[in-house]
Coordinates of C-alpha atoms and ligand atoms in Angstrom, one line a residue:
X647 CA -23.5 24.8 10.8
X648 CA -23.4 22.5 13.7
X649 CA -23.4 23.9 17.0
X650 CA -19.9 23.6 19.0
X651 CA -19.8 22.9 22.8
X652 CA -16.0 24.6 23.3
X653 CA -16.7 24.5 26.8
X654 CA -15.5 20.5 26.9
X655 CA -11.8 20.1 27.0
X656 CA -10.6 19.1 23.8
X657 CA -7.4 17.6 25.2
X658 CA -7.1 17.2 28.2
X659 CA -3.7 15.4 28.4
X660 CA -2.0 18.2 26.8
X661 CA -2.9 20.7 29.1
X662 CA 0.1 21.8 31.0
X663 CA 2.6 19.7 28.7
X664 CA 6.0 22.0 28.0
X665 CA 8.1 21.6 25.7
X666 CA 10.9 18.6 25.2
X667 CA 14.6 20.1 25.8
X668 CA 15.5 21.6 22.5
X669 CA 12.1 22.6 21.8
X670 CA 10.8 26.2 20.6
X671 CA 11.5 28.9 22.3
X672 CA 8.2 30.7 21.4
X673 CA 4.8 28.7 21.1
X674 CA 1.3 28.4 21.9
X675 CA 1.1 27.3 25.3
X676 CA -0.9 24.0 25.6
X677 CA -3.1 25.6 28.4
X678 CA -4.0 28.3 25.4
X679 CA -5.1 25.9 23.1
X680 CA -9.1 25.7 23.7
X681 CA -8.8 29.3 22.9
X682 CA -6.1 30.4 21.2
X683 CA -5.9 34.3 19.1
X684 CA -3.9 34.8 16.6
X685 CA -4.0 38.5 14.0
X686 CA -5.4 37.1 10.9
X687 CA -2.1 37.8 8.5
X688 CA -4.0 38.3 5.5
X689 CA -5.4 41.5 7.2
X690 CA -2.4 43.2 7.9
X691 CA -1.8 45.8 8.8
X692 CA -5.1 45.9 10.2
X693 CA -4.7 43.9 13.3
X694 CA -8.3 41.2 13.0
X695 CA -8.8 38.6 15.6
X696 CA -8.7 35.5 15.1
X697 CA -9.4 32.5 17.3
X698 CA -8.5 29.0 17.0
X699 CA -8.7 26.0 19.0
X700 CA -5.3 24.2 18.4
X701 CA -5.9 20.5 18.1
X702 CA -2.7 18.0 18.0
X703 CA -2.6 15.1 15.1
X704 CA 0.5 13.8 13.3
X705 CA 1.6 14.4 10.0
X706 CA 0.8 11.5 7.4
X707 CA 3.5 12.3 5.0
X708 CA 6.5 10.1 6.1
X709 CA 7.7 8.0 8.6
X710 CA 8.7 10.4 11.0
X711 CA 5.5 10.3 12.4
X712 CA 6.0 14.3 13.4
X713 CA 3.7 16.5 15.7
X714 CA 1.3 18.3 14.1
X715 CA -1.3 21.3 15.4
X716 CA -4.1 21.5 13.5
X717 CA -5.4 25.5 13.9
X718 CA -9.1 25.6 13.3
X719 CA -11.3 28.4 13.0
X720 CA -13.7 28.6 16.1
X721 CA -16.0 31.1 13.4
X722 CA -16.5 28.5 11.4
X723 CA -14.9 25.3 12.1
X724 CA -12.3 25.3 9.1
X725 CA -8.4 23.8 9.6
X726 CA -7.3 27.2 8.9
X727 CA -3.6 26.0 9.0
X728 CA -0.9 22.9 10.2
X729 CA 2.1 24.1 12.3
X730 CA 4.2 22.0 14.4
X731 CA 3.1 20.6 17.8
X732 CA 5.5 22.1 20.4
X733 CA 5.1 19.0 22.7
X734 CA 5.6 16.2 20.2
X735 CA 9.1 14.7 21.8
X736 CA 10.1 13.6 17.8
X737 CA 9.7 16.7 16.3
X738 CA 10.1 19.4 19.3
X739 CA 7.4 21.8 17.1
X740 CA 9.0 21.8 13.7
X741 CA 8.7 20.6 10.4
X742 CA 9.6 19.9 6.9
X743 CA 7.5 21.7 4.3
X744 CA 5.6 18.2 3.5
X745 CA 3.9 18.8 7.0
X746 CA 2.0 22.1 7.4
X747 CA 1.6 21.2 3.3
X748 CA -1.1 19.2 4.7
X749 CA -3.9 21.6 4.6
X750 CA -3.3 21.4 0.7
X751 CA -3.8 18.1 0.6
X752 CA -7.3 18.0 3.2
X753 CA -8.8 20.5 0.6
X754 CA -7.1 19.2 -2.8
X755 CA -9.8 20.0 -5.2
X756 CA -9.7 16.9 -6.6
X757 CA -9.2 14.5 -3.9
X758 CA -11.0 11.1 -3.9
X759 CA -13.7 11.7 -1.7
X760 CA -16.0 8.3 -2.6
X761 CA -16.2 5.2 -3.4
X762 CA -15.3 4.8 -7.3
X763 CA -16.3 2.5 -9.9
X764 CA -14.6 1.7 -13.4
X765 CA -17.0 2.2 -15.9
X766 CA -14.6 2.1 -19.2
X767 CA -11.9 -0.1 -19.3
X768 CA -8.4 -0.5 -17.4
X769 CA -6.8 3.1 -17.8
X770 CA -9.3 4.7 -19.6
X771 CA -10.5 6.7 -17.1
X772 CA -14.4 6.3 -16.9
X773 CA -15.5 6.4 -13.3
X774 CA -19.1 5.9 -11.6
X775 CA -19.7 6.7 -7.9
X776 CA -20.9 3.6 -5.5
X777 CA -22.0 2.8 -2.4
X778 CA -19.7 1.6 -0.2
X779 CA -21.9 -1.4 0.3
X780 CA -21.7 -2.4 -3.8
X781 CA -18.0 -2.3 -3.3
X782 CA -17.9 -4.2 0.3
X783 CA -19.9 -6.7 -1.3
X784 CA -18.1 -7.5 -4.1
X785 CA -14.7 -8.0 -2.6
X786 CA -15.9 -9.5 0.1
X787 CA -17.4 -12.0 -2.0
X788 CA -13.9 -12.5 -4.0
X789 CA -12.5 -12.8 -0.7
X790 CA -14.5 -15.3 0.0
X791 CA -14.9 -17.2 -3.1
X792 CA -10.9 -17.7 -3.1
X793 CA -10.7 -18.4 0.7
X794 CA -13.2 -21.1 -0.1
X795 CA -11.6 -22.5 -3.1
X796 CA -8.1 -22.5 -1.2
X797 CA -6.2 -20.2 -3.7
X798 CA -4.8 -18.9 -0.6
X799 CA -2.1 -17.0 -2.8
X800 CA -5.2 -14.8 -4.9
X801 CA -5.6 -12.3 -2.0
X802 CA -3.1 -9.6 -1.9
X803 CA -2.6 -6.1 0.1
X804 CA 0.1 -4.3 -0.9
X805 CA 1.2 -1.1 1.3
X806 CA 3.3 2.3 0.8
X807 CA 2.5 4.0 3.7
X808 CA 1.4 2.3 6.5
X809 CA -0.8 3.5 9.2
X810 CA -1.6 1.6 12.7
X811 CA -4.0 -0.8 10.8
X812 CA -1.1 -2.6 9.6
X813 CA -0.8 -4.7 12.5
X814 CA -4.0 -5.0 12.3
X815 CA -4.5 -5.8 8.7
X816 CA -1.9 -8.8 9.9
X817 CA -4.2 -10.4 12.2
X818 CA -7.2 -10.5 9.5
X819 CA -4.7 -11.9 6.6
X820 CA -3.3 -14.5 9.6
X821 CA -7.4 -15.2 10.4
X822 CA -8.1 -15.5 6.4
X823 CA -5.3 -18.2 6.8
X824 CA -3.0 -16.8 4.0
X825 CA 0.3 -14.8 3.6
X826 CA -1.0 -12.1 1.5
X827 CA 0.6 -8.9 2.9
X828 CA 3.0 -6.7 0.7
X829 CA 5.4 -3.7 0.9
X830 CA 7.2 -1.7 -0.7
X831 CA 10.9 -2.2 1.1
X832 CA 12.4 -4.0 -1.2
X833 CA 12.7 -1.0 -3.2
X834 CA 13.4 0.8 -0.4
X835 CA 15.2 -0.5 3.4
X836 CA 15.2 -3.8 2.8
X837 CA 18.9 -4.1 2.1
X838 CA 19.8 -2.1 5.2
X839 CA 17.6 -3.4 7.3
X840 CA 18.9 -7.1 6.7
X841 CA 22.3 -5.9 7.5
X842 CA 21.2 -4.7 11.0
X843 CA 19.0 -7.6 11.6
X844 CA 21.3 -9.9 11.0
X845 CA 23.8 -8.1 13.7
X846 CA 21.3 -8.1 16.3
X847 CA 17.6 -9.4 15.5
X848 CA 16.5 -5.4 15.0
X849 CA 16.4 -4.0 11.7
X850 CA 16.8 -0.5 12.2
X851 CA 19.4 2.0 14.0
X852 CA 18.5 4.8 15.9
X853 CA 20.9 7.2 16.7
X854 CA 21.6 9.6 19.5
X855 CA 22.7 12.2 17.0
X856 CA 22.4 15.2 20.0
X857 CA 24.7 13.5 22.3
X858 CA 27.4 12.1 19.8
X859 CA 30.8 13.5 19.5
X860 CA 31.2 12.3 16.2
X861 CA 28.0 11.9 13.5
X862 CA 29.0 9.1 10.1
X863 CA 26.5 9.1 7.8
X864 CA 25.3 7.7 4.8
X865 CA 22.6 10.2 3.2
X866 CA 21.8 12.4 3.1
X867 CA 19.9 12.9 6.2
X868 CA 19.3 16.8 6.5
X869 CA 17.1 17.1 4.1
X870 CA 16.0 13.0 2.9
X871 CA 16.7 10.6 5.5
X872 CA 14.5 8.5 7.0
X873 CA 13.7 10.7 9.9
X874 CA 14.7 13.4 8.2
X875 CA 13.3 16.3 10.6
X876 CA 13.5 15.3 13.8
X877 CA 17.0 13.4 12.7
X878 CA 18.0 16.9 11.0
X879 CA 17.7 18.9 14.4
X880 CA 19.3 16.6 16.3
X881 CA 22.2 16.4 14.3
X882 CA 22.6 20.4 14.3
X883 CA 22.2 19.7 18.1
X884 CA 25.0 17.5 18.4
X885 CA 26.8 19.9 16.0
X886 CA 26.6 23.1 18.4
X887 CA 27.6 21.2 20.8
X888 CA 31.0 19.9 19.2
X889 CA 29.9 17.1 17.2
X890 CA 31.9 16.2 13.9
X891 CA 30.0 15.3 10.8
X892 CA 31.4 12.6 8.6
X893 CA 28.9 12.2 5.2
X894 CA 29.8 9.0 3.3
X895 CA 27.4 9.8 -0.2
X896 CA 28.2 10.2 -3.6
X897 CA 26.5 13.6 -4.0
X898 CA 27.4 16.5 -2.5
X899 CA 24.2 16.9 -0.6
X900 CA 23.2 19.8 1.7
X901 CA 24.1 17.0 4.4
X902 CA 27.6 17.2 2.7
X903 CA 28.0 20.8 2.5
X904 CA 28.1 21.1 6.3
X905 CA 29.9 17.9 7.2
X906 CA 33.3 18.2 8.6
X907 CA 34.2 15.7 6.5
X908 CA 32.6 14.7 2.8
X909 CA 33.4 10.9 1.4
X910 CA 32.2 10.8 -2.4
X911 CA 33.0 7.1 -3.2
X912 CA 32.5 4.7 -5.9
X913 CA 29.1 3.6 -5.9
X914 CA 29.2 0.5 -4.3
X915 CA 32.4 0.5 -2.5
X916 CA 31.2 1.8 0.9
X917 CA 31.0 -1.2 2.7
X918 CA 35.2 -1.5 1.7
X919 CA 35.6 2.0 3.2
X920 CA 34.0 1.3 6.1
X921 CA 35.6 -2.1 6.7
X922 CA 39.1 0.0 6.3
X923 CA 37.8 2.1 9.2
X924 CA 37.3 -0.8 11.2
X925 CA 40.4 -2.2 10.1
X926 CA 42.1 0.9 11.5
X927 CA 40.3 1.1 14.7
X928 CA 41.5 -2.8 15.2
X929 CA 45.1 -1.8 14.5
X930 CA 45.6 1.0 16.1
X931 CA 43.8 -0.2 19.3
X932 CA 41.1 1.9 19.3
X933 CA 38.5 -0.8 20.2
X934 CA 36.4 -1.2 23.1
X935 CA 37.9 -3.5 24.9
X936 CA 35.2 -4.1 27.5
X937 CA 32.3 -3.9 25.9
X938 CA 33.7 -6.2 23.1
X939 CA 34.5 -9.0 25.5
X940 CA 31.1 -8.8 27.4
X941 CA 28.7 -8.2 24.7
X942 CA 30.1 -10.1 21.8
X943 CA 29.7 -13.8 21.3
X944 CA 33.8 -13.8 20.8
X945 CA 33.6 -17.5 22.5
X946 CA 31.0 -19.5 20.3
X947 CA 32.8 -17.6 17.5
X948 CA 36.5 -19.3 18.7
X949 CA 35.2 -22.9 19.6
X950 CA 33.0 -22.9 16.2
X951 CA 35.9 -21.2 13.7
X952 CA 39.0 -21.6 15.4
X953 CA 39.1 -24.3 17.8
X954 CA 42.6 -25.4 17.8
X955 CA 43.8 -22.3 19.4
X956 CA 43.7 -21.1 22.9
X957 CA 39.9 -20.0 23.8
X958 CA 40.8 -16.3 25.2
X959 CA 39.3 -13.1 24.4
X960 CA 43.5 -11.8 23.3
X961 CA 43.4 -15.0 20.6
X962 CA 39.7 -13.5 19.6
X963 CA 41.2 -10.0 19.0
X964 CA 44.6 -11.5 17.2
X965 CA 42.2 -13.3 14.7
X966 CA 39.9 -10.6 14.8
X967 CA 42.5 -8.3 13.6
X968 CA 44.5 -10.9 10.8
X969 CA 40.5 -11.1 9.3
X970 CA 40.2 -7.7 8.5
X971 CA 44.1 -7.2 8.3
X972 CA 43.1 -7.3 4.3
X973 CA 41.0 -3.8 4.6
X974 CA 43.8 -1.3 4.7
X975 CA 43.0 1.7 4.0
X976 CA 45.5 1.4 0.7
X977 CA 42.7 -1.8 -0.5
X978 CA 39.5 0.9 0.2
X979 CA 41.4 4.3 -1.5
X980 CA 41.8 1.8 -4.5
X981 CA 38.4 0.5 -4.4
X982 CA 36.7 4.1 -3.6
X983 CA 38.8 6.5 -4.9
X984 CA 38.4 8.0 -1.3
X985 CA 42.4 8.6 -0.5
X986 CA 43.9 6.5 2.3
X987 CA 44.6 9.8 4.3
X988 CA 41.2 10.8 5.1
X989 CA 40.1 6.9 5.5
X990 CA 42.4 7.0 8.2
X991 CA 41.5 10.2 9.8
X992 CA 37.9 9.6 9.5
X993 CA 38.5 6.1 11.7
X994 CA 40.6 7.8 14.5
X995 CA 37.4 10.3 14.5
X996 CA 35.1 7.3 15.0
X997 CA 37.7 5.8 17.2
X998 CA 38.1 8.9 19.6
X999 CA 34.3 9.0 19.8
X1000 CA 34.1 5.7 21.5
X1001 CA 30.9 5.1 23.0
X1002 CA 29.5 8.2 21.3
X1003 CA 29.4 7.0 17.7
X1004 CA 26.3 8.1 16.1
X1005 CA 25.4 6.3 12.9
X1006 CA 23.1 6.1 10.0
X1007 CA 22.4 4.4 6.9
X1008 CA 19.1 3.4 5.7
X1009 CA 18.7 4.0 1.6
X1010 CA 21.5 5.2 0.0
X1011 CA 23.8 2.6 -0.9
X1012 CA 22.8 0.0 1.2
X1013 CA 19.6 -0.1 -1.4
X1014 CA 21.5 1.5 -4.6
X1015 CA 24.3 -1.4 -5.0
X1016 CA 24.2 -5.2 -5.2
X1017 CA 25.3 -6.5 -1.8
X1018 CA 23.8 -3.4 -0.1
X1019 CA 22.9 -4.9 2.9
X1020 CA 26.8 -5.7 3.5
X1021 CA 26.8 -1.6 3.8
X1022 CA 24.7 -1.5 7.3
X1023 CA 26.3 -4.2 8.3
X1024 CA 29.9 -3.2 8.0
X1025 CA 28.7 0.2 9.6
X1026 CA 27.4 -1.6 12.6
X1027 CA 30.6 -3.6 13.1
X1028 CA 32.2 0.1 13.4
X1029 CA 30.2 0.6 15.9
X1030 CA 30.2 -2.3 18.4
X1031 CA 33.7 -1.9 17.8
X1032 CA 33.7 1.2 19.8
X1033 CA 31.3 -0.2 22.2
X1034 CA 28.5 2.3 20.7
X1035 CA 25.6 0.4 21.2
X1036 CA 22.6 1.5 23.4
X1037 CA 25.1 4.4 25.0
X1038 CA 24.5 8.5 25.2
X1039 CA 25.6 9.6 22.2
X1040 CA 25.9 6.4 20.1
X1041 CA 23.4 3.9 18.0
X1042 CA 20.9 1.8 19.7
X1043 CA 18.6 -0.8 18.1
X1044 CA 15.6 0.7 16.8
X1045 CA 13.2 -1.9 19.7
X1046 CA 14.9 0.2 22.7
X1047 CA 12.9 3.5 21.0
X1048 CA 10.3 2.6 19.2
X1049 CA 7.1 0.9 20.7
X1050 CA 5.0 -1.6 18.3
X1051 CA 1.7 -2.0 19.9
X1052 CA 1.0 -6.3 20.0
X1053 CA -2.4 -6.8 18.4
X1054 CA -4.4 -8.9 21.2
X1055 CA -5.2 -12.6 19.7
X1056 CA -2.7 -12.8 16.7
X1057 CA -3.8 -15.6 15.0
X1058 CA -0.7 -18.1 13.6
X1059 CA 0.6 -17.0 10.4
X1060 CA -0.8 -19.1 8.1
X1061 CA 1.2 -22.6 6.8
X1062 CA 1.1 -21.4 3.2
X1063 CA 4.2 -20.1 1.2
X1064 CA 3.9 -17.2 -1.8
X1065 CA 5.5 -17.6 -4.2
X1066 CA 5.1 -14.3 -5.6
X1067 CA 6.0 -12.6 -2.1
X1068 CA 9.3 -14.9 -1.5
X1069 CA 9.9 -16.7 -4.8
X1070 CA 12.0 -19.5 -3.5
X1071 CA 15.2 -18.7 -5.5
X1072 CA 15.9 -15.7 -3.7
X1073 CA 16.5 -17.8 -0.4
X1074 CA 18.0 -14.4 1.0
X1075 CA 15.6 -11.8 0.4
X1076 CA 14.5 -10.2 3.6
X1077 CA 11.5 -8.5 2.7
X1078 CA 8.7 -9.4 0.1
X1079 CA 10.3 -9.1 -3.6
X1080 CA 7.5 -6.7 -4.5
X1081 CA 8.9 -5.4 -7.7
X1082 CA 8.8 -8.5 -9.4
X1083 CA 5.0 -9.2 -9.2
X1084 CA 4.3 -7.7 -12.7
X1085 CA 6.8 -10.0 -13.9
X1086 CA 5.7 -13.2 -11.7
X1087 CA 2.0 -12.2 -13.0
X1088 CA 3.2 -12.2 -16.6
X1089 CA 5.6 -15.7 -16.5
X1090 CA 2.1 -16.9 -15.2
X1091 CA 3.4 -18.0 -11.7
X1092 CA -0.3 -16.8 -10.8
X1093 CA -2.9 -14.4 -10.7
X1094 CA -4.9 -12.2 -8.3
X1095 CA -8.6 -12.6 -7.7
X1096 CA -8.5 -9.3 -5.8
X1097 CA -5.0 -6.7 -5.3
X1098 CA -5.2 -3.9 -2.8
X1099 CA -3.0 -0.9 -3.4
X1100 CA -2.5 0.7 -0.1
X1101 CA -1.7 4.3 -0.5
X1102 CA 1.0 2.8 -2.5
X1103 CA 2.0 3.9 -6.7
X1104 CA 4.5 0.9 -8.1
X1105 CA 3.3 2.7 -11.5
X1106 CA 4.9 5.9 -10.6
X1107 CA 7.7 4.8 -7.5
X1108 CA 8.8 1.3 -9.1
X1109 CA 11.6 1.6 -11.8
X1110 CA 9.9 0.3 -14.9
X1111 CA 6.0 1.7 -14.3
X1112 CA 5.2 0.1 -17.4
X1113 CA 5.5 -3.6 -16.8
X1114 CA 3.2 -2.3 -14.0
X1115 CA 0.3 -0.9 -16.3
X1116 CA 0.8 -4.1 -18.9
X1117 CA 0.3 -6.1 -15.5
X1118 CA -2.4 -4.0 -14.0
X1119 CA -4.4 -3.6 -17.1
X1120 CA -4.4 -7.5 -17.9
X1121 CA -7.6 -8.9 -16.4
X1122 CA -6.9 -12.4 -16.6
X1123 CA -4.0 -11.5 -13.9
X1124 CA -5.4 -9.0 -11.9
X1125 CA -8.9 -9.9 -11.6
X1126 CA -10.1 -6.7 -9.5
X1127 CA -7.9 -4.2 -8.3
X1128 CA -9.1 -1.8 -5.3
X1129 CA -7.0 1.2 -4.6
X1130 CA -7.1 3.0 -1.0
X1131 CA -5.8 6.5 -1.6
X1132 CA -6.6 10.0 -0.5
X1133 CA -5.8 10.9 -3.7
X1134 CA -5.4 10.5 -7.6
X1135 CA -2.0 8.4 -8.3
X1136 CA -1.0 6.6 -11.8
X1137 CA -2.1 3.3 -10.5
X1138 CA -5.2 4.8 -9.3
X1139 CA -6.0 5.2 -12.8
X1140 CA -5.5 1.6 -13.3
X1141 CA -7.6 0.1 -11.0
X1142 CA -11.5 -1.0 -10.6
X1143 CA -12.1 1.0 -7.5
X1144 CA -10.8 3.7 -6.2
X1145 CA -11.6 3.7 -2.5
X1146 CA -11.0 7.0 -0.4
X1147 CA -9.0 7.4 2.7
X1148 CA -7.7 10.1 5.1
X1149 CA -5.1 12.2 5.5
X1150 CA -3.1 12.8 9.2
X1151 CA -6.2 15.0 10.3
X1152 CA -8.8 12.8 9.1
X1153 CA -7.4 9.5 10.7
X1154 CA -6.9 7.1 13.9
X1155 CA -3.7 5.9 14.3
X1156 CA -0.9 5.4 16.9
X1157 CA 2.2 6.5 16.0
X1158 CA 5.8 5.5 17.5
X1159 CA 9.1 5.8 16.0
X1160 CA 12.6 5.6 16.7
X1161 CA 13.3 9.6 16.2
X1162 CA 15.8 9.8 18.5
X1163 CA 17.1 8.5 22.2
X1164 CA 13.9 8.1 23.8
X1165 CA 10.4 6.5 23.5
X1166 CA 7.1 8.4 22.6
X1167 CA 3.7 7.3 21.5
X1168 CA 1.2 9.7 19.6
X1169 CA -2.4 10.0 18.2
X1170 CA -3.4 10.6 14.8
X1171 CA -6.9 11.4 14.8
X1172 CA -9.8 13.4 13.1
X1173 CA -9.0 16.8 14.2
X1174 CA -12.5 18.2 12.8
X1175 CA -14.3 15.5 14.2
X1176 CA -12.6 16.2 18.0
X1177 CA -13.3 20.2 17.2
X1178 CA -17.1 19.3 17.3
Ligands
LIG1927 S1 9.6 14.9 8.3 FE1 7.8 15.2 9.6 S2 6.7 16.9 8.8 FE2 8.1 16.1 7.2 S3 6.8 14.7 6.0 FE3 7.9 13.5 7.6 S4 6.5 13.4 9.3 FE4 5.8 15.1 8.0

């Protein structure tokens, strides 16, 4: 065993850090955490010592980007267990199950722990081990075979969970010259983030769920939103402290269940729902009148739609309130089965609120209906409205939380247009159509020298896996495939390497996200690797 040095500080930035406000109450100080004892539980009741040093990561296994605390054994330098990290300003020291759930997935018995050759072919499971120079060499030449040949369209890297490389991976696609970067919105937040972009150039909302008087959401965001943990404990902030809970969602969700109020509408009438709300708030006067006439463009609006008439913010709100004067609440009850009644109340709730109108919608129908995006952006109209944007207690543009790190000397993007990213008759999509490339690869629109998978399974996630395998297995379409994962995944098995990565305490990354009213970076790093 390699001999420790536990004298050196193994964080020195955390010593000293407390708790956010609504942390834990009870925690492993960060001054303790060099040296921290614990009674081993599986020798109770015999009380056995235990000591750890407590080393800080974050979890791997959404979005959320939530505080973890690796606890490894000092004895003999194993991750003993993942709890929470009781300074992480996200997550305040807690979890979903997913996070401390890493430790299964660090010692998964059959984790991909090398480089992996096909041996057999496409899907048949025969596997060789190589050196990571055999595989570095061989896509490297593909890479540049195609670069050379200017099929600036045969290089692709397609992403499920990104890490911090993926502004990097940016740069070297925008130095390679060629638009060859991937996701997986489309099948996911595409739909809801167009509708917020579109309102104000930043595609995601983040809420101040803890200081809202009145919580509308779409999900169910308790126990599967986007930020669904440090989300979850802000909205039972906001709850103790008088908050009322409005969940527009077709299933009564756990979200639902303790809502003050539960909407199940027709699928795919919400954005009609939401524009009778607004309808409502315009009628009954329960606008913003301030913040409406200084932050929206009510002028360019007049002189470009209505010229004729005077140019006055009244004449803006008179129009404003004969466009929507089609919403009633009668026009949504019919179109949602939601009765008129409750729209109504619901609307005075959000109207009441005012400036502290906190708001979500991400999935959910903005990505389950045709039109979805029309969802987020009816729900943002709601809440400029009432003047909730960028206040305590309401919905702020996801740039004013979240910091995104600028990559230093971005090259250009390239001049060259995918097709089989953004086919050119679907003018409007507003992320890469992603689910379509087995289809584009079969109608022969082109083909791919070499496809990355980046911890990323369209076999298993993408609604019709098996256009995926006829794709994935034709070689004539997908001339290599290499597939980054920590672990074994159906596409995986369809690929000609298998290339292993790490999991959040095997990893650098930095980590910021828009959990809540404030702005935080964190570290993922190689917690083993630091204990040393
Ligand atoms: S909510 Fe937090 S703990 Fe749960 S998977 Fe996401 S990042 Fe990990």
């Amino acid at each position: 065993m390699q001999k420790t040095n536990f004298d050196r500080p193994l964080h020195p930035t955390a010593a000293g850090l407390e708790p956010p406000p609504g942390g834990l109450a009870s925690y492993p100080p960060s001054e303790q955490w060099e040296d921290w004892m614990e009674y081993d539980p599986a020798q109770w009741p015999k009380k056995v010592e235990r000591r750890y040093s407590l080393i800080p990561t974050i979890c791997f296994n959404c979005e959320a980007g939530c505080g973890l605390l690796a606890y490894v054994d000092k004895k003999d330098l194993s991750i003993r267990k993942f709890e929470g990290n009781p300074v992480h300003p996200g997550s305040r020291g807690r979890n979903c199950a997913k996070g401390p759930a890493t430790l299964n997935q660090v010692n998964d018995p059959e984790r991909i722990l090398y480089p992996l050759k096909r041996i057999g072919k496409r899907g048949e499971g025969k596997w060789q081990r190589v050196s990571w120079d055999e595989v570095l060499d061989d896509i490297a030449a593909r890479v540049r075979k195609a670069l050379k040949e200017e099929r600036l369209t045969e290089i692709m890297y397609h992403v499920g969970r990104p890490g911090h490389e993926l502004i990097y991976h940016q740069r070297i696609l925008h130095a390679w010259g060629i638009d060859g970067h991937n996701s997986h919105t489309n099948v996911c937040s595409a739909s809801a983030r167009a509708g917020y972009a579109f309102w104000h150039g930043m595609d995601r909302p983040s809420p101040d769920h803890t200081n809202a008087r009145f919580i509308l959401l779409l999900s169910s965001h308790l126990e599967s939103g986007h930020y669904f943990n440090p989300h979850a404990q802000r909205i039972m902030d906001g709850k103790e402290q008088g908050a009322k809970i409005c969940v527009i969602d077709t299933r009564l969700s756990n979200t639902a269940s303790m809502a003050d109020y539960w909407l199940s509408p027709w699928p795919g009438s919400e954005a009609a729902l939401l524009l009778a709300m607004c309808h409502v708030i315009l009628k009954e006067g329960l606008y913003d009148r301030d913040f409406l006439s200084k932050w929206v463009n009510w002028d360019d609006y007049l002189r470009e739609e209505h010229p004729e008439k005077p140019q006055s913010f009244d004449t803006f709100l008179n129009v404003l309130e004969a466009a929507y004067a089609r919403y009633t609440p009668e026009f949504a009850a019919r179109e949602s089965g939601v009765e008129a009644d409750v729209i109504v109340e619901v609307a005075r709730e959000a109207g009441r609120a005012g400036s502290a109108l906190a708001t979500h919608v991400w999935r959910n129908a903005a990505a389950g209906n045709l039109g979805g995006w029309q969802v987020a952006r009816a729900l943002e109209f709601l809440v400029v409205l009432v003047g909730a944007v960028g206040t305590q207690g309401g919905t702020s543009p996801s740039a004013w939380n979240k910091f995104t790190p600028n990559p230093p000397m971005m090259p250009p993007p390239a001049k060259v247009w995918n097709e089989m990213l953004l086919p050119r008759e679907y003018p409007l999509a507003f992320f890469e159509m992603s689910f379509l490339l087995p289809h584009f690869l079969k109608e022969g629109r082109g083909k791919l020298a070499i496809y990355f998978t980046r911890v990323y399974n369209p076999v298993w996630t993408n609604p019709d896996g098996m256009s995926w395998i006829e794709a994935l297995t034709d070689e004539s379409k997908v001339e290599r495939h290499a597939c980054l994962t920590p672990i074994w995944s159906e596409t995986a098995w369809f690929a000609d390497y298998v290339l292993p990565m790490g999991h959040a305490s095997e990893r650098h990354d930095l980590m910021s996200q828009e959990t809540h009213a404030a702005r935080w970076i964190g570290f993922r790093q190689p917690v083993l690797r630091i204990a040393l």
